Amino acid sequence: MSDLSVQLRVTSVRSRGRTGGGALFSGQTDSGESYVANCDFNLIPDPSLVSIGQLWKINGPIKVRSSSVKGHTFLRHEKVIEATHAELLRPSGQNLIRWIEDCQDCPGVGPVRAAQLYDRFGPELVKHLEERDIAALAEIITKEQAGLLCEAFSKHDLASTLLWLDQIGVPPRLGKKIVTHYGNEVRERIEANPYVLLSFTAGWKEADTAAREKFGVAEDDPRRLEASIEEALYRAMDQGHTCLPTDELKARLRSVLVSNALIEKAFALTDETPMYRRIGAFYQPEGTYAIESFIAAQLHQLVAGTDNDGQVGLFRQKEWDVDTVNAILDTYRLPGGRTLTDDQREAVVTCVRSNLSLILGGAGTGKTTVLNALYYVLEKLMPDVQIHQIALAGRAALRMTEATDRDGKTIAGFLSNVDAATIPMGSLVVVDEMSMVDALLFYRLIRHLPGNVWLIMVGDPSQLSPIGPGLVLHALAGLGSIPQTTLTTVKRQSLESGIPQVAAAIRAHKVPVWAEYHGGAVPKKLKQKTQRELFDRGVSFIPCPDNEIGPKTLRVYEELGGCGQDFSVQILSVTNGGIGGVGYFNLELPQRYQRNAEVVYSRHPSFGVAGSTTTQGLAMRVGDLVIFTKNDYDELDLRNGSLGKIIRAIPFSQVTDPCCECDFNGRSVLFNSDQMALLEHAYSITIHKAQGSQFRQVIIPIRKSRLLDQSLIYTAVTRGVEQVVLVGDMEAALAAIQAPAAATRRYVTLPKLLEVSE
């Protein structure tokens, strides 16, 4: 065999690798010689990128292969190149003319028009195609043909770039992101610094391998050393950090650079790079520093009642005295004739008299009661004030709506559907469940708000911390410069239930005193009321090994009166999958209670009319408990996390016809075939989904998990009103309760920035 290097125009694609990539195609050179190129998956990882008319540069040894021709007695002799290099070339010059001639995406532009285009524009034709200059191209061809030709050229360029990215080790899942971001500059940017791949979630190994093997980057190259620090800082964001102390950063670098000498060289470069900055003993990416600095500055402007230019806002000029607010509160009555507690009254006064304020307090301490009282006061003082209630989760937003009889939106819905220009000066924005709002989302929110709004943040620092990086509520709680009130009297659960005492112990990282559980077999003929009276209230723990968590939780569910018909007894799981996860109970309980119930049918785009199923493949039946999994403000007016029950299957003919009726808190909602995909079983839900909810009795399966911490257990326990039962690994539960809260283990700069700007 002899080596050959040729440029082949593809005449046919004989085969494409189905799973591992690779392609076998025929082509011709400019001189009319025919070859077959055999390219393996290393050269063409995505075989769909090969199409007729393309020009490829192929290198490799050549051999002659003889094969029979179907229907004939003679042999066909072909020259096959076992490719060692395959590169999709960009058409130019005569090649561009031929590409246009052969372009299957642009019918009607044949050899004559292709030649005329090149005669008219020459090498500039490429520029016109790149810039989609339809007007110029329409001098020779029609506007429709010009549009199709530009689109085809763009597709060819995309294929070429994606192939190049594949060949340097960038997986297809990242390739399109990179092309979307850099456009025609992909190769230039990556060749200048291959570590830009890290910005597109490529792992260090992928980016470093491409840089070292494909671009010859040395191990002590400054680009590599700077990128290693940037990689460590940004990967720390996955654990909620917005910065890292020096020692922690060095420890993380050891898994990347390995050599201590290289680590010291990397740190020596830190004063010369704009990608991150040193703040005392901490290192922080420039991006998160800018975000936290902006948040700190905006919050202190709100406290001062000034805008960006230091001008005092309109609302600040309307400061009411304490006596006026208290006089109005004297006329406010809670259901049953009750009055506000002293700390609730203080919270209302603080909120009315401050542009920015916090309402803090544990679960059930009456934070929503304060909001209702606040709105009552505002109706007297500012009847026309515009009020926006928002929360991170759909379930929490729905609870705000139900508790205050005012519309509540998710933060995402507010950002998408409420134009900042339509929010009048002096409007009130209330953000609930602030403990779960991360710095990135709060940055987006506070940038969206116009100057001189009135902002109230409500939450419990002991509940779940944000999934994303940073802390906001935790940074503000206890800060003297931020007006705030902490509620302490628990109202949701009665003291007799024992839940407040256990919740307080968990909140303080102390070992709780568990109530004794007297569960046992309960005759089905007993009424619900009788069943409830058989058992102790409070919080109990039933220890058991992991392999018994599922069955024992199901037994407790039935002993507490759970029968799959309502949400009075609810299982709250730490995880979706695994032992004690949501998936297990949403598989077992429908089988136990709904096996023979009527199936809900819907129209599937591929299979026609078929039984509706969950993502687990389980049938949806009349009587099933369900959870809605999307925020829908328009058609269904439901939030992500809304809990309901299927009450009727409806005969239908079209996809848009209702096929199912559900009850959501007493409201009937009709679902068509497409909307059924937004429902899942809800015999068990995650603790994260349950934040903002309450249930009469709660069961919590407990096993060792990286997600298990004090705030998660505290949140789950405080969802119960009368009784809570934990089932599983007590050692894991106590370790999580006594360990520092996850929020306290985060490295963030916002608290320091808030102190500096006081």
PDB file of C-alpha atoms in Angstrom, residues 469-677:
ATOM      1  CA  PRO A 469     -24.219  29.376  44.190  1.00  0.00           C
ATOM      2  CA  GLY A 470     -24.201  32.083  46.824  1.00  0.00           C
ATOM      3  CA  LEU A 471     -26.427  33.076  49.734  1.00  0.00           C
ATOM      4  CA  VAL A 472     -28.698  36.089  50.048  1.00  0.00           C
ATOM      5  CA  LEU A 473     -31.123  35.710  52.962  1.00  0.00           C
ATOM      6  CA  HIS A 474     -28.425  34.106  55.125  1.00  0.00           C
ATOM      7  CA  ALA A 475     -26.076  37.012  54.391  1.00  0.00           C
ATOM      8  CA  LEU A 476     -28.711  39.586  55.370  1.00  0.00           C
ATOM      9  CA  ALA A 477     -30.067  37.859  58.488  1.00  0.00           C
ATOM     10  CA  GLY A 478     -28.663  39.527  61.599  1.00  0.00           C
ATOM     11  CA  LEU A 479     -27.024  42.379  59.684  1.00  0.00           C
ATOM     12  CA  GLY A 480     -27.654  45.593  61.599  1.00  0.00           C
ATOM     13  CA  SER A 481     -27.949  47.811  58.549  1.00  0.00           C
ATOM     14  CA  ILE A 482     -30.882  45.825  57.102  1.00  0.00           C
ATOM     15  CA  PRO A 483     -34.289  46.374  58.823  1.00  0.00           C
ATOM     16  CA  GLN A 484     -35.665  42.996  59.882  1.00  0.00           C
ATOM     17  CA  THR A 485     -37.913  41.199  62.332  1.00  0.00           C
ATOM     18  CA  THR A 486     -37.662  37.601  63.540  1.00  0.00           C
ATOM     19  CA  LEU A 487     -40.892  35.797  64.508  1.00  0.00           C
ATOM     20  CA  THR A 488     -40.549  33.191  67.244  1.00  0.00           C
ATOM     21  CA  THR A 489     -44.011  31.954  68.257  1.00  0.00           C
ATOM     22  CA  VAL A 490     -45.062  28.825  66.362  1.00  0.00           C
ATOM     23  CA  LYS A 491     -48.661  28.973  65.126  1.00  0.00           C
ATOM     24  CA  ARG A 492     -48.912  26.200  62.524  1.00  0.00           C
ATOM     25  CA  GLN A 493     -48.525  23.257  64.894  1.00  0.00           C
ATOM     26  CA  SER A 494     -49.976  23.136  68.389  1.00  0.00           C
ATOM     27  CA  LEU A 495     -47.473  22.758  71.208  1.00  0.00           C
ATOM     28  CA  GLU A 496     -49.301  19.577  72.189  1.00  0.00           C
ATOM     29  CA  SER A 497     -48.302  17.997  68.887  1.00  0.00           C
ATOM     30  CA  GLY A 498     -44.644  18.045  69.920  1.00  0.00           C
ATOM     31  CA  ILE A 499     -43.527  19.158  66.463  1.00  0.00           C
ATOM     32  CA  PRO A 500     -42.357  22.660  67.510  1.00  0.00           C
ATOM     33  CA  GLN A 501     -40.060  21.243  70.214  1.00  0.00           C
ATOM     34  CA  VAL A 502     -38.419  18.754  67.865  1.00  0.00           C
ATOM     35  CA  ALA A 503     -38.138  21.395  65.125  1.00  0.00           C
ATOM     36  CA  ALA A 504     -36.474  23.780  67.574  1.00  0.00           C
ATOM     37  CA  ALA A 505     -33.956  21.094  68.574  1.00  0.00           C
ATOM     38  CA  ILE A 506     -33.127  20.330  64.929  1.00  0.00           C
ATOM     39  CA  ARG A 507     -32.825  24.047  64.202  1.00  0.00           C
ATOM     40  CA  ALA A 508     -30.322  24.301  67.077  1.00  0.00           C
ATOM     41  CA  HIS A 509     -28.394  21.200  65.871  1.00  0.00           C
ATOM     42  CA  LYS A 510     -29.367  19.264  68.994  1.00  0.00           C
ATOM     43  CA  VAL A 511     -30.516  15.655  69.333  1.00  0.00           C
ATOM     44  CA  PRO A 512     -34.339  15.750  69.500  1.00  0.00           C
ATOM     45  CA  VAL A 513     -36.449  13.877  72.011  1.00  0.00           C
ATOM     46  CA  TRP A 514     -38.482  11.573  69.811  1.00  0.00           C
ATOM     47  CA  ALA A 515     -42.052  10.614  70.674  1.00  0.00           C
ATOM     48  CA  GLU A 516     -42.732   6.916  71.071  1.00  0.00           C
ATOM     49  CA  TYR A 517     -44.470   5.415  68.054  1.00  0.00           C
ATOM     50  CA  HIS A 518     -47.358   3.070  68.887  1.00  0.00           C
ATOM     51  CA  GLY A 519     -48.258   2.055  65.356  1.00  0.00           C
ATOM     52  CA  GLY A 520     -49.960  -1.216  64.622  1.00  0.00           C
ATOM     53  CA  ALA A 521     -52.497  -2.861  62.379  1.00  0.00           C
ATOM     54  CA  VAL A 522     -55.635  -0.735  62.012  1.00  0.00           C
ATOM     55  CA  PRO A 523     -58.934  -2.318  61.010  1.00  0.00           C
ATOM     56  CA  LYS A 524     -60.080  -0.869  57.707  1.00  0.00           C
ATOM     57  CA  LYS A 525     -63.601  -0.391  59.038  1.00  0.00           C
ATOM     58  CA  LEU A 526     -62.411   2.291  61.498  1.00  0.00           C
ATOM     59  CA  LYS A 527     -63.144   5.868  60.484  1.00  0.00           C
ATOM     60  CA  GLN A 528     -60.379   8.366  59.829  1.00  0.00           C
ATOM     61  CA  LYS A 529     -61.110  10.279  63.040  1.00  0.00           C
ATOM     62  CA  THR A 530     -60.884   7.111  65.114  1.00  0.00           C
ATOM     63  CA  GLN A 531     -57.641   6.137  63.407  1.00  0.00           C
ATOM     64  CA  ARG A 532     -56.030   9.479  64.215  1.00  0.00           C
ATOM     65  CA  GLU A 533     -56.959   9.201  67.864  1.00  0.00           C
ATOM     66  CA  LEU A 534     -55.240   5.811  68.176  1.00  0.00           C
ATOM     67  CA  PHE A 535     -51.748   7.218  67.858  1.00  0.00           C
ATOM     68  CA  ASP A 536     -49.468   9.668  69.585  1.00  0.00           C
ATOM     69  CA  ARG A 537     -48.894  12.988  67.981  1.00  0.00           C
ATOM     70  CA  GLY A 538     -45.446  14.529  67.643  1.00  0.00           C
ATOM     71  CA  VAL A 539     -42.279  13.360  65.899  1.00  0.00           C
ATOM     72  CA  SER A 540     -41.209   9.718  66.067  1.00  0.00           C
ATOM     73  CA  PHE A 541     -38.262   7.835  64.624  1.00  0.00           C
ATOM     74  CA  ILE A 542     -38.410   4.183  63.542  1.00  0.00           C
ATOM     75  CA  PRO A 543     -34.850   2.882  63.001  1.00  0.00           C
ATOM     76  CA  CYS A 544     -34.334   0.215  60.366  1.00  0.00           C
ATOM     77  CA  PRO A 545     -31.674  -0.903  57.844  1.00  0.00           C
ATOM     78  CA  ASP A 546     -31.733   0.519  54.340  1.00  0.00           C
ATOM     79  CA  ASN A 547     -33.287  -2.576  52.769  1.00  0.00           C
ATOM     80  CA  GLU A 548     -36.335  -2.237  55.056  1.00  0.00           C
ATOM     81  CA  ILE A 549     -36.945   1.504  54.568  1.00  0.00           C
ATOM     82  CA  GLY A 550     -39.370   1.083  51.671  1.00  0.00           C
ATOM     83  CA  PRO A 551     -41.604  -1.661  53.116  1.00  0.00           C
ATOM     84  CA  LYS A 552     -41.591  -0.130  56.625  1.00  0.00           C
ATOM     85  CA  THR A 553     -42.540   3.313  55.275  1.00  0.00           C
ATOM     86  CA  LEU A 554     -45.467   1.735  53.414  1.00  0.00           C
ATOM     87  CA  ARG A 555     -46.580  -0.003  56.604  1.00  0.00           C
ATOM     88  CA  VAL A 556     -46.482   3.268  58.555  1.00  0.00           C
ATOM     89  CA  TYR A 557     -48.389   4.965  55.740  1.00  0.00           C
ATOM     90  CA  GLU A 558     -51.281   2.552  56.174  1.00  0.00           C
ATOM     91  CA  GLU A 559     -51.118   2.642  59.975  1.00  0.00           C
ATOM     92  CA  LEU A 560     -51.529   6.423  59.923  1.00  0.00           C
ATOM     93  CA  GLY A 561     -54.611   6.083  57.750  1.00  0.00           C
ATOM     94  CA  GLY A 562     -53.019   6.687  54.368  1.00  0.00           C
ATOM     95  CA  CYS A 563     -55.113   5.131  51.640  1.00  0.00           C
ATOM     96  CA  GLY A 564     -53.918   6.816  48.433  1.00  0.00           C
ATOM     97  CA  GLN A 565     -57.015   9.008  48.237  1.00  0.00           C
ATOM     98  CA  ASP A 566     -55.761  12.366  49.516  1.00  0.00           C
ATOM     99  CA  PHE A 567     -52.700  14.238  50.798  1.00  0.00           C
ATOM    100  CA  SER A 568     -53.517  14.124  54.514  1.00  0.00           C
ATOM    101  CA  VAL A 569     -50.728  11.538  54.981  1.00  0.00           C
ATOM    102  CA  GLN A 570     -47.770  12.414  52.776  1.00  0.00           C
ATOM    103  CA  ILE A 571     -44.421  10.743  52.149  1.00  0.00           C
ATOM    104  CA  LEU A 572     -41.576  13.254  51.710  1.00  0.00           C
ATOM    105  CA  SER A 573     -38.402  11.775  50.243  1.00  0.00           C
ATOM    106  CA  VAL A 574     -34.866  13.133  50.228  1.00  0.00           C
ATOM    107  CA  THR A 575     -34.181  11.966  46.655  1.00  0.00           C
ATOM    108  CA  ASN A 576     -36.135  11.053  43.540  1.00  0.00           C
ATOM    109  CA  GLY A 577     -34.398   7.718  43.016  1.00  0.00           C
ATOM    110  CA  GLY A 578     -32.801   5.017  45.099  1.00  0.00           C
ATOM    111  CA  ILE A 579     -33.818   3.539  48.434  1.00  0.00           C
ATOM    112  CA  GLY A 580     -36.670   5.498  49.983  1.00  0.00           C
ATOM    113  CA  GLY A 581     -36.857   7.730  46.927  1.00  0.00           C
ATOM    114  CA  VAL A 582     -39.914   9.241  45.286  1.00  0.00           C
ATOM    115  CA  GLY A 583     -39.780   6.706  42.445  1.00  0.00           C
ATOM    116  CA  TYR A 584     -40.144   3.696  44.747  1.00  0.00           C
ATOM    117  CA  PHE A 585     -43.323   4.894  46.464  1.00  0.00           C
ATOM    118  CA  ASN A 586     -44.856   6.262  43.276  1.00  0.00           C
ATOM    119  CA  LEU A 587     -44.415   2.766  41.863  1.00  0.00           C
ATOM    120  CA  GLU A 588     -45.704   0.815  44.858  1.00  0.00           C
ATOM    121  CA  LEU A 589     -48.655   2.877  46.074  1.00  0.00           C
ATOM    122  CA  PRO A 590     -50.543   3.208  42.759  1.00  0.00           C
ATOM    123  CA  GLN A 591     -50.174  -0.554  42.320  1.00  0.00           C
ATOM    124  CA  ARG A 592     -51.565  -1.058  45.804  1.00  0.00           C
ATOM    125  CA  TYR A 593     -54.538   1.318  45.635  1.00  0.00           C
ATOM    126  CA  GLN A 594     -55.216   2.012  41.962  1.00  0.00           C
ATOM    127  CA  ARG A 595     -54.529  -1.242  40.129  1.00  0.00           C
ATOM    128  CA  ASN A 596     -58.126  -1.711  38.958  1.00  0.00           C
ATOM    129  CA  ALA A 597     -59.110   1.934  38.536  1.00  0.00           C
ATOM    130  CA  GLU A 598     -60.155   3.336  35.156  1.00  0.00           C
ATOM    131  CA  VAL A 599     -57.244   4.245  32.861  1.00  0.00           C
ATOM    132  CA  VAL A 600     -57.028   7.771  31.441  1.00  0.00           C
ATOM    133  CA  TYR A 601     -56.511   7.621  27.666  1.00  0.00           C
ATOM    134  CA  SER A 602     -54.855  10.275  25.535  1.00  0.00           C
ATOM    135  CA  ARG A 603     -53.613  10.603  21.958  1.00  0.00           C
ATOM    136  CA  HIS A 604     -49.917   9.853  21.507  1.00  0.00           C
ATOM    137  CA  PRO A 605     -48.195  11.455  18.471  1.00  0.00           C
ATOM    138  CA  SER A 606     -46.634   8.095  17.451  1.00  0.00           C
ATOM    139  CA  PHE A 607     -48.972   5.433  18.827  1.00  0.00           C
ATOM    140  CA  GLY A 608     -52.381   7.060  18.482  1.00  0.00           C
ATOM    141  CA  VAL A 609     -54.884   6.611  21.319  1.00  0.00           C
ATOM    142  CA  ALA A 610     -53.195   4.904  24.267  1.00  0.00           C
ATOM    143  CA  GLY A 611     -53.246   4.885  28.035  1.00  0.00           C
ATOM    144  CA  SER A 612     -51.529   7.927  29.559  1.00  0.00           C
ATOM    145  CA  THR A 613     -48.393   7.101  31.526  1.00  0.00           C
ATOM    146  CA  THR A 614     -45.940   8.814  33.853  1.00  0.00           C
ATOM    147  CA  THR A 615     -42.227   9.111  33.045  1.00  0.00           C
ATOM    148  CA  GLN A 616     -41.853   5.824  34.965  1.00  0.00           C
ATOM    149  CA  GLY A 617     -44.180   4.208  32.443  1.00  0.00           C
ATOM    150  CA  LEU A 618     -47.017   3.743  34.964  1.00  0.00           C
ATOM    151  CA  ALA A 619     -50.608   4.139  33.881  1.00  0.00           C
ATOM    152  CA  MET A 620     -52.478   7.268  34.950  1.00  0.00           C
ATOM    153  CA  ARG A 621     -55.824   6.246  36.422  1.00  0.00           C
ATOM    154  CA  VAL A 622     -58.906   7.934  37.815  1.00  0.00           C
ATOM    155  CA  GLY A 623     -58.256   8.540  41.516  1.00  0.00           C
ATOM    156  CA  ASP A 624     -54.472   8.959  41.164  1.00  0.00           C
ATOM    157  CA  LEU A 625     -52.739  11.635  43.239  1.00  0.00           C
ATOM    158  CA  VAL A 626     -50.707  13.835  40.905  1.00  0.00           C
ATOM    159  CA  ILE A 627     -48.290  16.757  40.863  1.00  0.00           C
ATOM    160  CA  PHE A 628     -48.074  19.360  38.090  1.00  0.00           C
ATOM    161  CA  THR A 629     -44.498  19.801  36.853  1.00  0.00           C
ATOM    162  CA  LYS A 630     -44.483  23.146  35.041  1.00  0.00           C
ATOM    163  CA  ASN A 631     -45.423  26.770  35.634  1.00  0.00           C
ATOM    164  CA  ASP A 632     -48.427  27.550  33.438  1.00  0.00           C
ATOM    165  CA  TYR A 633     -49.947  30.980  34.002  1.00  0.00           C
ATOM    166  CA  ASP A 634     -52.029  31.124  30.839  1.00  0.00           C
ATOM    167  CA  GLU A 635     -53.888  27.978  29.834  1.00  0.00           C
ATOM    168  CA  LEU A 636     -54.179  25.970  33.071  1.00  0.00           C
ATOM    169  CA  ASP A 637     -53.203  28.543  35.717  1.00  0.00           C
ATOM    170  CA  LEU A 638     -51.171  25.948  37.649  1.00  0.00           C
ATOM    171  CA  ARG A 639     -47.730  26.124  39.224  1.00  0.00           C
ATOM    172  CA  ASN A 640     -44.860  23.663  39.261  1.00  0.00           C
ATOM    173  CA  GLY A 641     -45.563  21.625  42.400  1.00  0.00           C
ATOM    174  CA  SER A 642     -49.364  22.009  42.460  1.00  0.00           C
ATOM    175  CA  LEU A 643     -50.911  18.867  43.984  1.00  0.00           C
ATOM    176  CA  GLY A 644     -54.150  17.395  42.683  1.00  0.00           C
ATOM    177  CA  LYS A 645     -56.198  14.297  42.008  1.00  0.00           C
ATOM    178  CA  ILE A 646     -57.537  12.774  38.787  1.00  0.00           C
ATOM    179  CA  ILE A 647     -61.321  12.637  39.135  1.00  0.00           C
ATOM    180  CA  ARG A 648     -62.544  11.761  35.641  1.00  0.00           C
ATOM    181  CA  ALA A 649     -61.461  10.294  32.303  1.00  0.00           C
ATOM    182  CA  ILE A 650     -63.117  12.085  29.380  1.00  0.00           C
ATOM    183  CA  PRO A 651     -63.873  10.593  25.935  1.00  0.00           C
ATOM    184  CA  PHE A 652     -62.196  12.636  23.182  1.00  0.00           C
ATOM    185  CA  SER A 653     -61.449  12.711  19.465  1.00  0.00           C
ATOM    186  CA  GLN A 654     -58.807  15.406  18.897  1.00  0.00           C
ATOM    187  CA  VAL A 655     -55.455  16.025  20.627  1.00  0.00           C
ATOM    188  CA  THR A 656     -56.754  19.396  21.797  1.00  0.00           C
ATOM    189  CA  ASP A 657     -59.910  17.902  23.354  1.00  0.00           C
ATOM    190  CA  PRO A 658     -59.991  17.394  27.153  1.00  0.00           C
ATOM    191  CA  CYS A 659     -59.239  13.797  28.087  1.00  0.00           C
ATOM    192  CA  CYS A 660     -58.904  14.135  31.849  1.00  0.00           C
ATOM    193  CA  GLU A 661     -60.362  16.178  34.698  1.00  0.00           C
ATOM    194  CA  CYS A 662     -58.339  16.852  37.860  1.00  0.00           C
ATOM    195  CA  ASP A 663     -59.158  18.517  41.144  1.00  0.00           C
ATOM    196  CA  PHE A 664     -56.557  21.001  42.436  1.00  0.00           C
ATOM    197  CA  ASN A 665     -57.572  22.309  45.862  1.00  0.00           C
ATOM    198  CA  GLY A 666     -61.242  22.312  44.935  1.00  0.00           C
ATOM    199  CA  ARG A 667     -60.712  23.752  41.438  1.00  0.00           C
ATOM    200  CA  SER A 668     -61.530  21.622  38.414  1.00  0.00           C
ATOM    201  CA  VAL A 669     -58.870  21.641  35.676  1.00  0.00           C
ATOM    202  CA  LEU A 670     -59.247  19.929  32.282  1.00  0.00           C
ATOM    203  CA  PHE A 671     -56.182  18.425  30.555  1.00  0.00           C
ATOM    204  CA  ASN A 672     -55.796  17.560  26.882  1.00  0.00           C
ATOM    205  CA  SER A 673     -53.502  14.847  25.500  1.00  0.00           C
ATOM    206  CA  ASP A 674     -50.428  17.100  25.281  1.00  0.00           C
ATOM    207  CA  GLN A 675     -50.919  18.476  28.793  1.00  0.00           C
ATOM    208  CA  MET A 676     -51.089  15.006  30.356  1.00  0.00           C
ATOM    209  CA  ALA A 677     -47.288  14.837  29.996  1.00  0.00           C
TER     210      ALA A 677
END
